mmCIF file of C-alpha atoms in Angstrom:
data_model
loop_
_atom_site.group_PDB
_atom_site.id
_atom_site.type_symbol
_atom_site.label_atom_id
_atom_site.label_comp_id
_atom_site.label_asym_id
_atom_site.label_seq_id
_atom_site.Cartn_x
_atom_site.Cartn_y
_atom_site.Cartn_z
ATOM 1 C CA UNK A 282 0.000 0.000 0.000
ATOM 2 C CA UNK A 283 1.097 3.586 -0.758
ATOM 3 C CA UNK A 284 0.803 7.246 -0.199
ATOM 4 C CA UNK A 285 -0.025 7.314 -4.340
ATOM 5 C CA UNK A 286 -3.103 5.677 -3.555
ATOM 6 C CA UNK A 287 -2.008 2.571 -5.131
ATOM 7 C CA UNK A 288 -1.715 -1.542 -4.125
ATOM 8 C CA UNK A 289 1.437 -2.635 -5.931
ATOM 9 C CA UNK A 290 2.113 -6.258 -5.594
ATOM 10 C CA UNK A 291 6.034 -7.658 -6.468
ATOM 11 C CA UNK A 292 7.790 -10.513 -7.934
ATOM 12 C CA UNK A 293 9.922 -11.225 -4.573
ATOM 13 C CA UNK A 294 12.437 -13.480 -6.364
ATOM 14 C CA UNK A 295 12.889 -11.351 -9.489
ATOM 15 C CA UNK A 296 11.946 -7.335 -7.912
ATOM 16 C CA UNK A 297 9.545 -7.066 -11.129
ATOM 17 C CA UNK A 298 6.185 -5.623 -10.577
ATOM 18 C CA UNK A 299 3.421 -7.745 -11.425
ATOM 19 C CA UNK A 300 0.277 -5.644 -10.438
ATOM 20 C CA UNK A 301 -0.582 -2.185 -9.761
ATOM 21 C CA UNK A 302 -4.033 -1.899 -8.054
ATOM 22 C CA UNK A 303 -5.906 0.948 -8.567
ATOM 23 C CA UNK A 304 -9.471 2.266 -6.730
ATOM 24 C CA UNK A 305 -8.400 4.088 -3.532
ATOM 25 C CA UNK A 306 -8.940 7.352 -3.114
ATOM 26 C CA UNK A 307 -6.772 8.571 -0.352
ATOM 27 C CA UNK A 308 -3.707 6.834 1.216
ATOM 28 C CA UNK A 309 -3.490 2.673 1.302
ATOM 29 C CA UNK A 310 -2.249 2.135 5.069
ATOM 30 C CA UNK A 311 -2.864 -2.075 5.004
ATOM 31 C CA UNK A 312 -3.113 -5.135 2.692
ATOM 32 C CA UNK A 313 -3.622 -8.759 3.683
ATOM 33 C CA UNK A 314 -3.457 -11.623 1.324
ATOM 34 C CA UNK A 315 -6.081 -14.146 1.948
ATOM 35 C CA UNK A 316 -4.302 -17.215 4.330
ATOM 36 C CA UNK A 317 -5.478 -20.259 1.384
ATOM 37 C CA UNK A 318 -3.509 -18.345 -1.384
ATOM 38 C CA UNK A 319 0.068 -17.098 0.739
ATOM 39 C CA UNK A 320 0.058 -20.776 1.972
ATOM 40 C CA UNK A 321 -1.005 -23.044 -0.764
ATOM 41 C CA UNK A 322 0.134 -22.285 -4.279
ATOM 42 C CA UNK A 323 -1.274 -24.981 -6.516
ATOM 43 C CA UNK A 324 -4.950 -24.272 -5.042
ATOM 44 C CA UNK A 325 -7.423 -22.638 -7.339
ATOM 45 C CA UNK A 326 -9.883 -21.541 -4.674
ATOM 46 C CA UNK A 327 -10.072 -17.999 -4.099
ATOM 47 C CA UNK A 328 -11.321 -16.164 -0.457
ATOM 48 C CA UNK A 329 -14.412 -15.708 -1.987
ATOM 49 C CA UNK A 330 -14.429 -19.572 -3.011
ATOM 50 C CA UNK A 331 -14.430 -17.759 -6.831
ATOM 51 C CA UNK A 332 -11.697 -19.266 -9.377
ATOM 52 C CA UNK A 333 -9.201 -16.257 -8.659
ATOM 53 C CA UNK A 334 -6.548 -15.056 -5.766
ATOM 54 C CA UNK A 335 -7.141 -12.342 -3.434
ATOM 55 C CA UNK A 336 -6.233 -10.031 -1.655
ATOM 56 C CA UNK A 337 -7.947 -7.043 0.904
ATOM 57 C CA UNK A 338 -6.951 -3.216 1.528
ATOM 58 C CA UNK A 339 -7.675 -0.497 4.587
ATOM 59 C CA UNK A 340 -6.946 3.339 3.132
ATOM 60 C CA UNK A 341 -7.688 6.466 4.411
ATOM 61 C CA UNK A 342 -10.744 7.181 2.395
ATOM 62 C CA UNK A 343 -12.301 4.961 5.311
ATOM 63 C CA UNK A 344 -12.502 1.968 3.259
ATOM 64 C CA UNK A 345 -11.716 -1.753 2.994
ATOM 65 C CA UNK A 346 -11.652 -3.394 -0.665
ATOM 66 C CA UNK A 347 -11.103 -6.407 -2.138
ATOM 67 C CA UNK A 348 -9.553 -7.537 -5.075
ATOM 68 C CA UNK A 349 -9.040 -10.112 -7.555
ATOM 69 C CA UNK A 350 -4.695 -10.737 -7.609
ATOM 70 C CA UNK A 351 -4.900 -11.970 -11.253
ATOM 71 C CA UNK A 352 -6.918 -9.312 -12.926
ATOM 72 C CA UNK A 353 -6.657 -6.536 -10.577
ATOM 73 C CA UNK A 354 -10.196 -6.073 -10.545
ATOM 74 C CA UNK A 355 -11.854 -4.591 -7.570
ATOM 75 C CA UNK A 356 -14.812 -7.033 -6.134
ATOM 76 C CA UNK A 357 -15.705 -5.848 -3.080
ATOM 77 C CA UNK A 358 -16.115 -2.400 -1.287
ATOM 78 C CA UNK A 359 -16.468 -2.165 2.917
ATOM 79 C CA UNK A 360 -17.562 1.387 3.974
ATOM 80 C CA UNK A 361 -18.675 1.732 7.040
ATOM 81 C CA UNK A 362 -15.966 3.051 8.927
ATOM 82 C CA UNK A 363 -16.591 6.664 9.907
ATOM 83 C CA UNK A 364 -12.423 7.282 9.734
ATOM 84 C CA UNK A 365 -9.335 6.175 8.551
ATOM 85 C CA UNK A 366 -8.444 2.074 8.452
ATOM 86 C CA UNK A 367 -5.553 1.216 10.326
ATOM 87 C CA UNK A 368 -5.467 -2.627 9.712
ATOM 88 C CA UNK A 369 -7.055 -5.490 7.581
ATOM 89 C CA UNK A 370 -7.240 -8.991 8.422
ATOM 90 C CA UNK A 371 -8.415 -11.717 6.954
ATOM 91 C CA UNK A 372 -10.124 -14.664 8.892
ATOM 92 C CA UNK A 373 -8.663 -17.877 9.128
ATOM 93 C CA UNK A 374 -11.526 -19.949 9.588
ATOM 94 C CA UNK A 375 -12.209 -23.383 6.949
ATOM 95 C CA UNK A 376 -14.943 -23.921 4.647
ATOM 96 C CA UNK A 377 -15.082 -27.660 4.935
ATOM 97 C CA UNK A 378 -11.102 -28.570 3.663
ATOM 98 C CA UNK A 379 -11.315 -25.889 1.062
ATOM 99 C CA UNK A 380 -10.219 -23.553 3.116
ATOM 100 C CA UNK A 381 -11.412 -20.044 2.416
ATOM 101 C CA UNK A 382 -11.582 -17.359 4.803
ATOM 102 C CA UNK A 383 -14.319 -15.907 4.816
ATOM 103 C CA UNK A 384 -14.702 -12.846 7.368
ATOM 104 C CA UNK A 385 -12.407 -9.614 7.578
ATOM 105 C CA UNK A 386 -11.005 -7.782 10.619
ATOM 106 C CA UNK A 387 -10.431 -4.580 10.683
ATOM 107 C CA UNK A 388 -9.563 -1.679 12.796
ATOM 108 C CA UNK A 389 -9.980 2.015 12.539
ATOM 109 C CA UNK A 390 -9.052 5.447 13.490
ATOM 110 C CA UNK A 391 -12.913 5.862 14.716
ATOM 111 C CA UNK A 392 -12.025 4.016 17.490
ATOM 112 C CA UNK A 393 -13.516 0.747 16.370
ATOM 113 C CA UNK A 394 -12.989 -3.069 15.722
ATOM 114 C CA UNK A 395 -14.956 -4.170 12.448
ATOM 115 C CA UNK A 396 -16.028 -7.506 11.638
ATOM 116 C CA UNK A 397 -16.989 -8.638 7.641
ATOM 117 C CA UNK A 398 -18.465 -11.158 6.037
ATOM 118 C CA UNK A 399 -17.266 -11.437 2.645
ATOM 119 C CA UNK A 400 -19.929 -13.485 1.204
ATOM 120 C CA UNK A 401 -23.226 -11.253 2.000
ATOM 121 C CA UNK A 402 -20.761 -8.462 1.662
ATOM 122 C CA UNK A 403 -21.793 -7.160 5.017
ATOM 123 C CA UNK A 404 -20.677 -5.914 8.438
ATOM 124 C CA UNK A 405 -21.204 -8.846 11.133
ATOM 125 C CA UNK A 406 -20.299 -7.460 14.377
ATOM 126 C CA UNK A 407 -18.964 -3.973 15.764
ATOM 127 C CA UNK A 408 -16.758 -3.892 18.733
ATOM 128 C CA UNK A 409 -16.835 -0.882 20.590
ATOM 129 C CA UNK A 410 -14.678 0.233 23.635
ATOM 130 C CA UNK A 411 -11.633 2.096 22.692
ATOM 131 C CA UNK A 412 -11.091 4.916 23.832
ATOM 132 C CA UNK A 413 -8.561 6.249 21.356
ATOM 133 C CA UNK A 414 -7.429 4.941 17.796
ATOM 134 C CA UNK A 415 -7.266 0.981 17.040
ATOM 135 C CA UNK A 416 -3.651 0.614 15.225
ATOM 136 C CA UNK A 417 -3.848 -3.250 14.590
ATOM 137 C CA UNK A 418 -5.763 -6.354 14.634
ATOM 138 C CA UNK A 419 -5.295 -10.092 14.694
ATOM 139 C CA UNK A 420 -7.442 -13.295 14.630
ATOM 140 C CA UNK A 421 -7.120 -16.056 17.047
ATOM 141 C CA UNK A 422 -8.025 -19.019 14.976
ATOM 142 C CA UNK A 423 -11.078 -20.918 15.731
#
């Protein structure tokens, strides 16, 4: 993620850029990559369960996006944070043993703890009770 507004995703072997993700409108502060595709290469199941790899963002225009790795397309937009997004996770729970993840975490300058379900493309839970900026979030797998 980048100040340009841009996701840029690298060849770590060979430095060449591969992708340059565009749909942001303010700074990109966080990317994830969905846990089946940065542990399994030879799976064709995306996050979504679709046919393609991806990935999620948090930005400073207050939302969370996600997008197809292969064709850079944008598939999802999350925008109910009233303020910046600090951090993006994705959820680690199974599907059965295809694996896909299938919520987001996120946290926010507004104070808040975000919870997403990909699939319905909805918010699932807010946790409230900071009392200043959340800078980071993690799942405990369940």
């Amino acid at each position: 993620g980048s100040g340009d507004y841009t996701i840029r995703l690298w060849d770590v072997e060979t430095s060449k850029l591969l992708h340059i993700f565009n749909g942001h409108n303010h700074t990109v502060t966080c990317v994830d990559i969905s846990p089946l595709q940065s542990n399994n290469k030879n799976n064709n199941f995306g996050v979504i369960c679709g046919n393609g790899y991806t990935i999620c963002s948090g930005s400073c225009d207050n939302t969370i996006r996600v997008w197809d790795i292969e064709t850079t397309k944008q598939l999802i937009v999350f925008k109910e944070h009233e303020h910046w997004i600090s951090s993006v996770k994705y959820g680690l729970n199974e599907l059965k043993n295809i694996g896909c993840a299938n919520t987001i975490l996120s946290g926010s300058y507004d104070n808040s703890v975000r919870l997403w379900d990909i699939r319905s493309r909805k918010q699932i839970q807010i946790f409230n009770g900071h009392t200043d900026y959340v800078t980071c979030v993690e799942y405990l797998p369940f």
